[in-house]
Coordinates of N, CA and C in Angstrom, one line a residue:
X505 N 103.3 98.8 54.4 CA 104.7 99.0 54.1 C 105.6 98.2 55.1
X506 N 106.6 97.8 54.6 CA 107.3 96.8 55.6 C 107.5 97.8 56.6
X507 N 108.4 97.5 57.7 CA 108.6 97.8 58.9 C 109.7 98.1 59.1
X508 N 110.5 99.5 58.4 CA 111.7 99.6 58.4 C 111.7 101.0 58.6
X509 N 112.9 101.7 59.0 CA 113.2 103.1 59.3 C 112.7 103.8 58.1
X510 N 111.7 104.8 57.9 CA 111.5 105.8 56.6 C 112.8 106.9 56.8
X511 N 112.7 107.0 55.5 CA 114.3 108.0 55.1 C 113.1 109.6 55.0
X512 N 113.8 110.3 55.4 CA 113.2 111.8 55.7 C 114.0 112.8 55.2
X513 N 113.7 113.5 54.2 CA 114.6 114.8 53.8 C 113.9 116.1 54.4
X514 N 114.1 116.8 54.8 CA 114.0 118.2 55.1 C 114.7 119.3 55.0
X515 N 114.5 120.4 54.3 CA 115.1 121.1 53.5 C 115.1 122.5 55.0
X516 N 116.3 122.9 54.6 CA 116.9 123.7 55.7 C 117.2 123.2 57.0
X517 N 117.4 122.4 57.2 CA 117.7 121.6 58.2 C 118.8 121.7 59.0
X518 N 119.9 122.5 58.5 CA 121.1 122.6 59.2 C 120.7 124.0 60.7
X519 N 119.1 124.5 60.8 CA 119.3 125.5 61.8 C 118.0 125.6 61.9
X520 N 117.8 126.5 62.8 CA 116.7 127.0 63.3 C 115.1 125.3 63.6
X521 N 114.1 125.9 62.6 CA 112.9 125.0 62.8 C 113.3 123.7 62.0
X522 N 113.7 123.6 61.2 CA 114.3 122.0 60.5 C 115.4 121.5 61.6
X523 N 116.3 122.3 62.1 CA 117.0 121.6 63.2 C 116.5 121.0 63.8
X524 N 115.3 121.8 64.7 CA 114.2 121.4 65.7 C 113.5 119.7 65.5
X525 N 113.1 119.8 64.2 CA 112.7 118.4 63.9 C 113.6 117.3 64.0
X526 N 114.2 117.9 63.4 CA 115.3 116.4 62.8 C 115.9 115.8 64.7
X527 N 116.5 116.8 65.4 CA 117.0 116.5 66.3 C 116.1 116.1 67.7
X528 N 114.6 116.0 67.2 CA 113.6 115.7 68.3 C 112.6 114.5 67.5
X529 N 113.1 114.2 66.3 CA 112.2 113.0 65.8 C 113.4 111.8 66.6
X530 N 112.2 110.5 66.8 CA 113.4 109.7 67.2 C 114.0 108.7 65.9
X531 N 115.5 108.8 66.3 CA 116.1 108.5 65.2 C 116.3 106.6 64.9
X532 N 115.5 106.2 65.8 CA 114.8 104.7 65.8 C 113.7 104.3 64.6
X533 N 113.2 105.3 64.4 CA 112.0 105.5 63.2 C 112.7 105.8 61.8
X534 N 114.0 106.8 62.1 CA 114.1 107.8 60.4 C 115.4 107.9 60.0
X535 N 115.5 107.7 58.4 CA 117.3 107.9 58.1 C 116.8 109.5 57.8
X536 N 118.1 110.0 58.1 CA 117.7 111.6 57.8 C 118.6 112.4 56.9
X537 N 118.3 113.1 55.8 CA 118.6 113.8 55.0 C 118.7 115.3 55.4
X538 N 120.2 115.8 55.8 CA 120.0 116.8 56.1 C 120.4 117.9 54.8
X539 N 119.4 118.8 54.5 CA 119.8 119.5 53.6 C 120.2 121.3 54.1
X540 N 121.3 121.6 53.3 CA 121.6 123.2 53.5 C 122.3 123.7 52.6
X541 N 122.5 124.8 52.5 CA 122.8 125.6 51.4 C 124.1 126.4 51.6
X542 N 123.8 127.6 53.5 CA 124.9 128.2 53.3 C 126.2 127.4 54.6
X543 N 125.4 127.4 55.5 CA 126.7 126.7 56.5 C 126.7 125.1 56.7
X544 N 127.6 124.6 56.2 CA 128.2 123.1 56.4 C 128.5 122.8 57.7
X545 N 128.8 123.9 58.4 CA 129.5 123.5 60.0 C 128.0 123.2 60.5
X546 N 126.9 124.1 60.3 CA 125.6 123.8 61.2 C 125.4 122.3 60.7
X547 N 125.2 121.8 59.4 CA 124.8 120.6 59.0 C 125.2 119.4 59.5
X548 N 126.9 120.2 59.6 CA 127.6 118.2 60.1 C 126.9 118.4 61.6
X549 N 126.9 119.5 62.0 CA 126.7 119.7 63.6 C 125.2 118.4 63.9
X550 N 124.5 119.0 62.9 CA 123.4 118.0 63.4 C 123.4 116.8 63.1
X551 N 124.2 116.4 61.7 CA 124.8 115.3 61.3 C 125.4 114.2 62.7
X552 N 125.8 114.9 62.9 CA 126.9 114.2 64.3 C 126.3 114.2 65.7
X553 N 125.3 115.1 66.2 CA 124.3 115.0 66.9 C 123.6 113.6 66.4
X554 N 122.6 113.7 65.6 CA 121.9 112.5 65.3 C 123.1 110.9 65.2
X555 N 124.2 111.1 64.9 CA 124.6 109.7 64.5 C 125.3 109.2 66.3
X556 N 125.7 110.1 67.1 CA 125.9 110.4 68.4 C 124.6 109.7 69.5
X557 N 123.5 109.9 68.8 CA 122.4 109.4 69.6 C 122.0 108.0 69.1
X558 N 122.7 107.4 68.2 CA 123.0 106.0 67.4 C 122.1 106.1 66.2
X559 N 121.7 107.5 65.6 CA 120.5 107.7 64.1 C 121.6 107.5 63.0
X560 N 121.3 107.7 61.8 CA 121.5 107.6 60.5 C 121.4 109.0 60.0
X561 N 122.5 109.6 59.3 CA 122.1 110.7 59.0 C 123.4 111.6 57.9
X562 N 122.4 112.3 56.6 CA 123.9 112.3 55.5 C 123.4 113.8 55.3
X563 N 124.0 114.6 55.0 CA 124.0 115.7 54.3 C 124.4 116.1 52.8
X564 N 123.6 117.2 52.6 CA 123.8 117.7 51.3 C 123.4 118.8 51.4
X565 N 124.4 119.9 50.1 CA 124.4 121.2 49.6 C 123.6 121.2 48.5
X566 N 122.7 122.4 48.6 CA 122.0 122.5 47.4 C 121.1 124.0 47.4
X567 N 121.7 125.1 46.3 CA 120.7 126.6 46.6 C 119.3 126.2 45.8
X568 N 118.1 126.0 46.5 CA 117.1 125.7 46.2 C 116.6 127.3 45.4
X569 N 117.3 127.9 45.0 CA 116.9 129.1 43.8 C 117.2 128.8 42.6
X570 N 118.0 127.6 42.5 CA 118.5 127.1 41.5 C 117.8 126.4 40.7
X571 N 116.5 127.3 40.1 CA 115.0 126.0 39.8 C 115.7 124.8 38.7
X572 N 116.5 125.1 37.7 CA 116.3 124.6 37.4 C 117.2 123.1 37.3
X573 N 117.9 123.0 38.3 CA 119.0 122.4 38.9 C 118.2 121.3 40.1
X574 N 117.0 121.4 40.3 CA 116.2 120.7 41.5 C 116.0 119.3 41.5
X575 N 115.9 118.7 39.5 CA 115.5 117.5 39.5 C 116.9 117.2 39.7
X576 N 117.9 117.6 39.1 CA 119.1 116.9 39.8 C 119.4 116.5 41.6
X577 N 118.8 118.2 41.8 CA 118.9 117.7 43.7 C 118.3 116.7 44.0
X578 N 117.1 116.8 43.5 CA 116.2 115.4 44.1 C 116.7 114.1 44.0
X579 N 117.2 113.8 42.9 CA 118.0 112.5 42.4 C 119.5 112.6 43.2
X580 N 120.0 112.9 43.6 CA 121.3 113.0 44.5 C 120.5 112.5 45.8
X581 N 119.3 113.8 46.3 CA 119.4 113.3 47.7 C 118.7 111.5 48.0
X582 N 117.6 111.3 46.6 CA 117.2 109.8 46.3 C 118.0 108.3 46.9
X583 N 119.3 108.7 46.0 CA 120.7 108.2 45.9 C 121.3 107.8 47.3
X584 N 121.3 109.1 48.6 CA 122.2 109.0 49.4 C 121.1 107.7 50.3
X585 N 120.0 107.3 50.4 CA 119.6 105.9 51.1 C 118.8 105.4 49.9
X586 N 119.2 105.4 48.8 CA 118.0 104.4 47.9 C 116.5 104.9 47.2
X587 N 116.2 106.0 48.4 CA 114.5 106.6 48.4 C 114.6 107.5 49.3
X588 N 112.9 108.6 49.1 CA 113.1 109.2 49.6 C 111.5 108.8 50.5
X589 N 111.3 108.8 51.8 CA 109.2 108.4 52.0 C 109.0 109.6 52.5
X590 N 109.6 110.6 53.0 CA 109.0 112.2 53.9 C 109.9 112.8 53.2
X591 N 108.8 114.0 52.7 CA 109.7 115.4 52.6 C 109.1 116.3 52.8
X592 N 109.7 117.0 53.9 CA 109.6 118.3 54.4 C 110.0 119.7 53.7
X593 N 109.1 120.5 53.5 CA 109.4 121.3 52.8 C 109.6 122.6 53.8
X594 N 110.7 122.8 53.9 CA 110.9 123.5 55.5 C 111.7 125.0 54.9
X595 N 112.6 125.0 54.1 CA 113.8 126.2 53.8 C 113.1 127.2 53.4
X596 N 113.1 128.5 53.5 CA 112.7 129.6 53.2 C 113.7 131.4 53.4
X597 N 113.4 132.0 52.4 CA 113.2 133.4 53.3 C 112.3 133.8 53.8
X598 N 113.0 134.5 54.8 CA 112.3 135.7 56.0 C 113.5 136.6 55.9
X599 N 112.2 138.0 55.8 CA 113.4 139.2 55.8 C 112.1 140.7 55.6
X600 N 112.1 141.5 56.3 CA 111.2 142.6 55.7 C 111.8 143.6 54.6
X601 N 111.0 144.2 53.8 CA 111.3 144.9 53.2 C 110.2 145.5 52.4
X602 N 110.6 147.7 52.4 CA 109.3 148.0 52.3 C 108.5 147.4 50.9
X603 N 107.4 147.8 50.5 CA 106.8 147.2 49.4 C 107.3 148.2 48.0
X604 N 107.8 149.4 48.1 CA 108.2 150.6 47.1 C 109.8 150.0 47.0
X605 N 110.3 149.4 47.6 CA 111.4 149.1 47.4 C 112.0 148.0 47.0
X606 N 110.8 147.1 46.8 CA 111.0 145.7 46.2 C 111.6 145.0 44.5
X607 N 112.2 145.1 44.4 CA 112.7 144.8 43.1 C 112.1 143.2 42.4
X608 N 111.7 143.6 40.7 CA 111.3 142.3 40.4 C 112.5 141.2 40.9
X609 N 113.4 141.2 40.7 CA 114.6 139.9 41.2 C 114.3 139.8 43.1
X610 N 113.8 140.7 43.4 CA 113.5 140.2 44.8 C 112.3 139.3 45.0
X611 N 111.5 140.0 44.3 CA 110.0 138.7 44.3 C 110.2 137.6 43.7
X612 N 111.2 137.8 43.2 CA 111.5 136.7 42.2 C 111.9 135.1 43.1
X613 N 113.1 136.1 44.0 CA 114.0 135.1 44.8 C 113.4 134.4 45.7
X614 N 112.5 135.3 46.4 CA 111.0 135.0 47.3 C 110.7 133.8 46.9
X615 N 109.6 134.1 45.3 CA 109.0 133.3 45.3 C 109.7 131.8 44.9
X616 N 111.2 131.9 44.3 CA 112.0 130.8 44.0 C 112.0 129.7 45.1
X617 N 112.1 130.0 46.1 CA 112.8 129.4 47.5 C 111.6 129.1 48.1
X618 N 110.8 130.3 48.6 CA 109.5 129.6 49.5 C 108.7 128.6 48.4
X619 N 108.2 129.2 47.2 CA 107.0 128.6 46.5 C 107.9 127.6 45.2
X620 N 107.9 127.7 44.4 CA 108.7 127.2 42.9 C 109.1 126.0 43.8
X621 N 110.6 125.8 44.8 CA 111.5 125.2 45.2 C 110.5 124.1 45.8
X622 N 109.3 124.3 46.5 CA 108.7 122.9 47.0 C 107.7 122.5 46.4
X623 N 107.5 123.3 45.3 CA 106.6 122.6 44.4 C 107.1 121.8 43.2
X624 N 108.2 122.3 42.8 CA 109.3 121.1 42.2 C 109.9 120.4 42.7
X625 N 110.5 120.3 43.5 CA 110.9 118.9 44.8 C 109.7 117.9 44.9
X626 N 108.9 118.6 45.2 CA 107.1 117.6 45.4 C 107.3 116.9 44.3
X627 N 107.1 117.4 43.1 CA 107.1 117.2 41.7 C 107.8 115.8 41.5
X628 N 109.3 115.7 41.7 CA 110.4 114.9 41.4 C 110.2 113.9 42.4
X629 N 110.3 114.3 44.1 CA 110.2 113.1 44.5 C 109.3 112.0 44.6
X630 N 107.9 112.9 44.5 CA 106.3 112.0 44.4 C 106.9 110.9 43.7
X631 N 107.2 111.5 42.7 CA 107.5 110.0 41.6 C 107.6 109.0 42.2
X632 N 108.8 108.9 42.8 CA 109.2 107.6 43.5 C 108.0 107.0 44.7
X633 N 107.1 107.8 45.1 CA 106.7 107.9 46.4 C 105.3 107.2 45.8
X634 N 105.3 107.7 44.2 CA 104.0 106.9 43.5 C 104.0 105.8 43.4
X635 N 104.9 105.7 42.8 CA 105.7 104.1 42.5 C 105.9 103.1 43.9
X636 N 106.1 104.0 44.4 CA 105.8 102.7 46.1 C 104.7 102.7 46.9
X637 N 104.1 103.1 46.3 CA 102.4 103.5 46.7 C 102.3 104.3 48.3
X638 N 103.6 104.6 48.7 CA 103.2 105.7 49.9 C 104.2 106.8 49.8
X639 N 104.1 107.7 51.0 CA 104.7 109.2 50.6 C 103.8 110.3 51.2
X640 N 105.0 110.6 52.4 CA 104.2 111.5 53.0 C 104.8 113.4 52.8
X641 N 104.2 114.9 52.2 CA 105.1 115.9 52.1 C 104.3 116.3 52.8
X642 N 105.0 117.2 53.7 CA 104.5 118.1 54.9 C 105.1 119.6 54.5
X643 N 104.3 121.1 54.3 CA 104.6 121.8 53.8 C 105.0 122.7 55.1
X644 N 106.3 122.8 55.7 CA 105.8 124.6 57.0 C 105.7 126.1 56.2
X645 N 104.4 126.6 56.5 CA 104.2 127.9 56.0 C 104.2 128.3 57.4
X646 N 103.5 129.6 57.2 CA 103.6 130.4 58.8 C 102.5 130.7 59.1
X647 N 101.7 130.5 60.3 CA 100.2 130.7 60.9 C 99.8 132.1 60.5
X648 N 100.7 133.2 61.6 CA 100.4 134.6 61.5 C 100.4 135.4 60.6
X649 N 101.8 135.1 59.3 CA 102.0 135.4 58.0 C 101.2 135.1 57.3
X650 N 100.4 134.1 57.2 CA 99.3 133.8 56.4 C 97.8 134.2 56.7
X651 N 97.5 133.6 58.1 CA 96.0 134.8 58.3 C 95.9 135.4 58.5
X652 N 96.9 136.6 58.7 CA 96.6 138.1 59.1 C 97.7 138.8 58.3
X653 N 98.7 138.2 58.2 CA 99.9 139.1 57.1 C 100.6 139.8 57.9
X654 N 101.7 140.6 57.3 CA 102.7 142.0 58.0 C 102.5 143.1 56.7
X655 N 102.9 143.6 57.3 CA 102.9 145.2 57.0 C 104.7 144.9 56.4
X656 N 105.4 145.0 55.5 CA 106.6 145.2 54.9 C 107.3 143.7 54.8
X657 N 106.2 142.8 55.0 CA 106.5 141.7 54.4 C 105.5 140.6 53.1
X658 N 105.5 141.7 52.3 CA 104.5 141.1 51.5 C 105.1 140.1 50.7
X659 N 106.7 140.2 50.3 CA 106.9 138.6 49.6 C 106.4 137.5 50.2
X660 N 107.3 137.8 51.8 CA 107.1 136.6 52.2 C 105.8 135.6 52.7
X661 N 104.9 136.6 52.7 CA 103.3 136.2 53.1 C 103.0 136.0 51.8
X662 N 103.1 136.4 50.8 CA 102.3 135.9 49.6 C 102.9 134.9 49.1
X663 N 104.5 134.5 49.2 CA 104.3 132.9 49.1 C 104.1 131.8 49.9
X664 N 104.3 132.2 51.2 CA 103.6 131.3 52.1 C 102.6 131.0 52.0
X665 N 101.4 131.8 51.5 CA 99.9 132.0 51.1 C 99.9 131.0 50.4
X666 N 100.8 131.2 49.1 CA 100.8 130.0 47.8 C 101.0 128.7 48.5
X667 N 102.1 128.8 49.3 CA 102.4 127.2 49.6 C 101.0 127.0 50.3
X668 N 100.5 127.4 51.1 CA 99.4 126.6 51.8 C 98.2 126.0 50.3
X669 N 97.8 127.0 49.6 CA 97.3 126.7 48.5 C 97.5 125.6 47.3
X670 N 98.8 125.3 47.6 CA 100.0 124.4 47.3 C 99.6 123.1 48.0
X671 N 99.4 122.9 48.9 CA 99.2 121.7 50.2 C 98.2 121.1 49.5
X672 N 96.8 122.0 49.5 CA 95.4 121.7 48.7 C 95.5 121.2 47.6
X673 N 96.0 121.5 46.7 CA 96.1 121.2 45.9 C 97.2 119.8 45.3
X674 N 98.1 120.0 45.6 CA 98.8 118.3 45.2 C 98.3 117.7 46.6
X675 N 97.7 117.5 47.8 CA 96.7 116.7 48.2 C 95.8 115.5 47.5
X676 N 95.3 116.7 46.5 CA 94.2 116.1 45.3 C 94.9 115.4 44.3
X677 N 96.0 115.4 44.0 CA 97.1 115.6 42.8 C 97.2 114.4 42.9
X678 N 98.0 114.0 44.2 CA 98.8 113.0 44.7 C 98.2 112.0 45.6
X679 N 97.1 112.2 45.7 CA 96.0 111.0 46.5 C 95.8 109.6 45.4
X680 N 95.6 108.6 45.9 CA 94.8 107.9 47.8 C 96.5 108.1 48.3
X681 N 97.9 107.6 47.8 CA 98.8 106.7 48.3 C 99.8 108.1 49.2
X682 N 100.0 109.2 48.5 CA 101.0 110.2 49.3 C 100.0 111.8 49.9
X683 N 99.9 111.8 50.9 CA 99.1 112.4 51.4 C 100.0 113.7 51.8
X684 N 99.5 114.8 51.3 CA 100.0 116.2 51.9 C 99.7 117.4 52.5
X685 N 100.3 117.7 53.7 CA 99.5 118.5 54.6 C 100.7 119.5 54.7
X686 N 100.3 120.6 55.8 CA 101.5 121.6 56.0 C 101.4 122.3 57.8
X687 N 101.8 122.6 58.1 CA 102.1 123.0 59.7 C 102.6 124.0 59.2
X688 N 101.8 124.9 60.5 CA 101.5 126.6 59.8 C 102.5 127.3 61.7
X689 N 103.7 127.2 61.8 CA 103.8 127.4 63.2 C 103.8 129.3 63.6
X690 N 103.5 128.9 65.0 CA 103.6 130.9 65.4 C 105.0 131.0 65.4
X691 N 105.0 132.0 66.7 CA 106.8 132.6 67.0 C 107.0 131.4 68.3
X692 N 107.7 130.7 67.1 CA 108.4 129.5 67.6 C 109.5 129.6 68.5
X693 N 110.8 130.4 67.7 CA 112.1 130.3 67.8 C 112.3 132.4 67.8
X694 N 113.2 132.3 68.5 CA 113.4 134.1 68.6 C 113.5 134.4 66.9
X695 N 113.4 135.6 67.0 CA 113.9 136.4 65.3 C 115.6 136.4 65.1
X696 N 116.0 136.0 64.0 CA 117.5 135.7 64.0 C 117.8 137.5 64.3
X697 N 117.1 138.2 63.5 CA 117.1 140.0 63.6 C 115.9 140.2 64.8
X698 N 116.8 141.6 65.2 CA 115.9 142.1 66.2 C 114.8 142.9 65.7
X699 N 114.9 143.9 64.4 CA 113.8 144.4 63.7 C 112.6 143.2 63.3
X700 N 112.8 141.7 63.4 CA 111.3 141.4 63.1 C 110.7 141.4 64.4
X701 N 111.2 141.3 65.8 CA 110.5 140.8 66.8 C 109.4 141.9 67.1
X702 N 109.6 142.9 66.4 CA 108.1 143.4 66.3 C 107.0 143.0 65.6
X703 N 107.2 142.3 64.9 CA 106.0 141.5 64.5 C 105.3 140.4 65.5
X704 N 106.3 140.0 66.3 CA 105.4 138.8 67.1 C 105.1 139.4 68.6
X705 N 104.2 138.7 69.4 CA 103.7 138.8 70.0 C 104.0 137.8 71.2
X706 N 104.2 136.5 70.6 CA 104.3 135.3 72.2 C 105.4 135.1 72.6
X707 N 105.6 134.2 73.3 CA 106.9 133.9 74.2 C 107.7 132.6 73.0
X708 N 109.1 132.9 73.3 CA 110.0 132.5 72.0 C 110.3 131.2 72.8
X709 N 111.1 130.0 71.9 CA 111.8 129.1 72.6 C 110.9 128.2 73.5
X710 N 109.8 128.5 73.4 CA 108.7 127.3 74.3 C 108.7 126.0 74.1
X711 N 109.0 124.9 75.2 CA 108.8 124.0 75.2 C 107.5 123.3 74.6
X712 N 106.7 124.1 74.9 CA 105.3 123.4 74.5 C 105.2 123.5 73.2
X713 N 105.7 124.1 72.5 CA 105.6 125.3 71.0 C 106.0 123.8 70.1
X714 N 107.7 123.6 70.7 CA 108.2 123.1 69.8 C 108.0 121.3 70.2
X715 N 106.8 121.3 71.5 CA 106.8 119.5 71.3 C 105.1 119.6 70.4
X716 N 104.6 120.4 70.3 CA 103.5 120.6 69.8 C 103.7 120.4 68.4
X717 N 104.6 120.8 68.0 CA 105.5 121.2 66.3 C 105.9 119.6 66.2
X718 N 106.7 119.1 67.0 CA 107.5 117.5 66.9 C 106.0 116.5 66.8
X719 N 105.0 116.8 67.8 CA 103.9 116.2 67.5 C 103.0 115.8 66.5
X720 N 103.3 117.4 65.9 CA 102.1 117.6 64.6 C 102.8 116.5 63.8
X721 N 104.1 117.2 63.8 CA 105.1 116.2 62.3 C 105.0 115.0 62.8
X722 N 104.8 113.9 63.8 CA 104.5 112.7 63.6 C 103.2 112.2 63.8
X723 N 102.2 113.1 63.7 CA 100.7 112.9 63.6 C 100.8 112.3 62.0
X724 N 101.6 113.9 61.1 CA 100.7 113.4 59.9 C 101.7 112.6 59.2
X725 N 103.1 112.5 59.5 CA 103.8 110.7 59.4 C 102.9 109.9 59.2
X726 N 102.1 109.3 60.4 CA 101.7 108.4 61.0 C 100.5 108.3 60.1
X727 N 99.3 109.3 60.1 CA 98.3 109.0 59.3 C 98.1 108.7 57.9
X728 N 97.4 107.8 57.7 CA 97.3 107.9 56.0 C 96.1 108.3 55.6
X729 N 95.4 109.1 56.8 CA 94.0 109.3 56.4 C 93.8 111.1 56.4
X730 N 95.0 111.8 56.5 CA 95.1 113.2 56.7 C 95.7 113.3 55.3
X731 N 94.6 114.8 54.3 CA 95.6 115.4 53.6 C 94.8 116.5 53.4
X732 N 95.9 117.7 53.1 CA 95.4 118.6 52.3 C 94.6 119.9 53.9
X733 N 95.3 119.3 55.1 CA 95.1 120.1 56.3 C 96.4 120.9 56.4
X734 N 95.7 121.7 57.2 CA 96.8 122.8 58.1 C 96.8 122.9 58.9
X735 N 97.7 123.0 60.1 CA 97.5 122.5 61.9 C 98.9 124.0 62.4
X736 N 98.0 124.8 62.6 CA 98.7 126.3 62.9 C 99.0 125.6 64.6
X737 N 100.4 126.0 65.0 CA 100.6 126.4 66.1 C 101.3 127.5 66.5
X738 N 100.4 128.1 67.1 CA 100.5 129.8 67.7 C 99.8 129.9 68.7
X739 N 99.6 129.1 69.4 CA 97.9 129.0 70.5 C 97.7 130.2 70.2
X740 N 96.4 130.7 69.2 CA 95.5 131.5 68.8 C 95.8 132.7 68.6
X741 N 97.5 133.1 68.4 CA 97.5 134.5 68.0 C 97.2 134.9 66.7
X742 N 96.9 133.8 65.7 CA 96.5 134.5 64.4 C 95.4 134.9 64.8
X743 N 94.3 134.5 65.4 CA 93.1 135.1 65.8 C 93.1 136.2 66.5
X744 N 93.9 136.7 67.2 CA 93.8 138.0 68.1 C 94.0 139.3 66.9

């Protein structure tokens, strides 16, 4: 591939773990596509961060519930640099709620946003990413949520579940030329609510957590020989 900046979309990016990335990849390497849905102010925020440190960087609105409205998103965010070569499939809900009180439009919405929403994005952008014979999608699900689960979070663990299953599979789909993997992180970043911090266990805001996270995401950039892995960082609390 020539030798030019790859353009990077990452979905939820205006906060929390998409922040994280965007604002610790170096912006020497990536044009960046920031996407978000509810706050504009977080977006330009990082918008203007990145262009501040001399990066490239455009935003876009878009409710990824909106299935059937996605091939348009895709083709908008295509538009804002030409192509798209990385996409991160980062935006999700988190939220507990008991399992007797779950409504079909709740599972619904669940699975719209975590599962449906990156598996049709994959869908639209691969295209292009076939067509230029490279293409790299990196899925984040959640380490702990997936191999051990919560107790009053069963949406969100069962589509996380999917997405990883998701990874495996368009891996196979989309091989030799766009390879896809997913990063499974622990308790990265505090709980935006204080009722989840019962579910975690480690220390929040770790430096090591999140160069470990910045690392994984330019390992499988960089390889063309990774797909269809998952690289949990939690130093080993899913196992306890």
């Amino acid at each position: 591939m020539i030798n030019r900046k790859k353009v990077l979309l990452i979905t939820g990016s205006g906060k929390r773990i998409g922040r994280e990335i965007v604002l610790r990849l170096p912006v020497e390497k990536y044009k960046f596509v920031i996407h978000y849905n509810e706050s504009k102010k977080d977006a330009d925020n990082v918008v203007k961060k990145i262009k501040s440190n001399g990066g490239e960087a455009k935003s876009i609105k878009f409710d990824l519930s909106k299935s059937k409205l996605i091939g348009k998103f895709a083709k908008s965010c295509e538009k804002l640099y030409g192509r798209i070569d990385i996409l991160i499939n980062n935006a999700s809900i988190f939220k507990s709620q008991s399992f007797w009180n779950i409504t079909e439009k709740d599972f619904d919405i669940f699975l719209a946003v975590n599962l449906k929403a990156p598996f049709l994005l994959s869908q639209h952008i691969s295209k292009g990413m076939k067509r230029r014979r490279y293409g790299k999608i990196i899925n984040i699900t959640d380490s702990v949520g997936v191999h051990k689960t919560w107790k009053d979070y069963s949406c969100y663990c069962i589509s996380k579940g999917g997405l990883e299953t998701m990874t495996k599979v368009l891996s196979l789909e989309l091989s030799p030329y766009i390879q896809v993997n997913s990063i499974a992180p622990g308790a990265i970043l505090k709980p935006i609510k204080s009722v989840n911090k019962k579910i975690h266990r480690s220390t929040y805001n770790s430096e090591k957590a999140l160069d470990s996270l910045i690392n994984s995401v330019e390992l499988l950039i960089n390889s063309d020989f990774l797909s269809g892995e998952s690289i949990n960082i939690d130093n080993g609390e899913r196992l306890i």
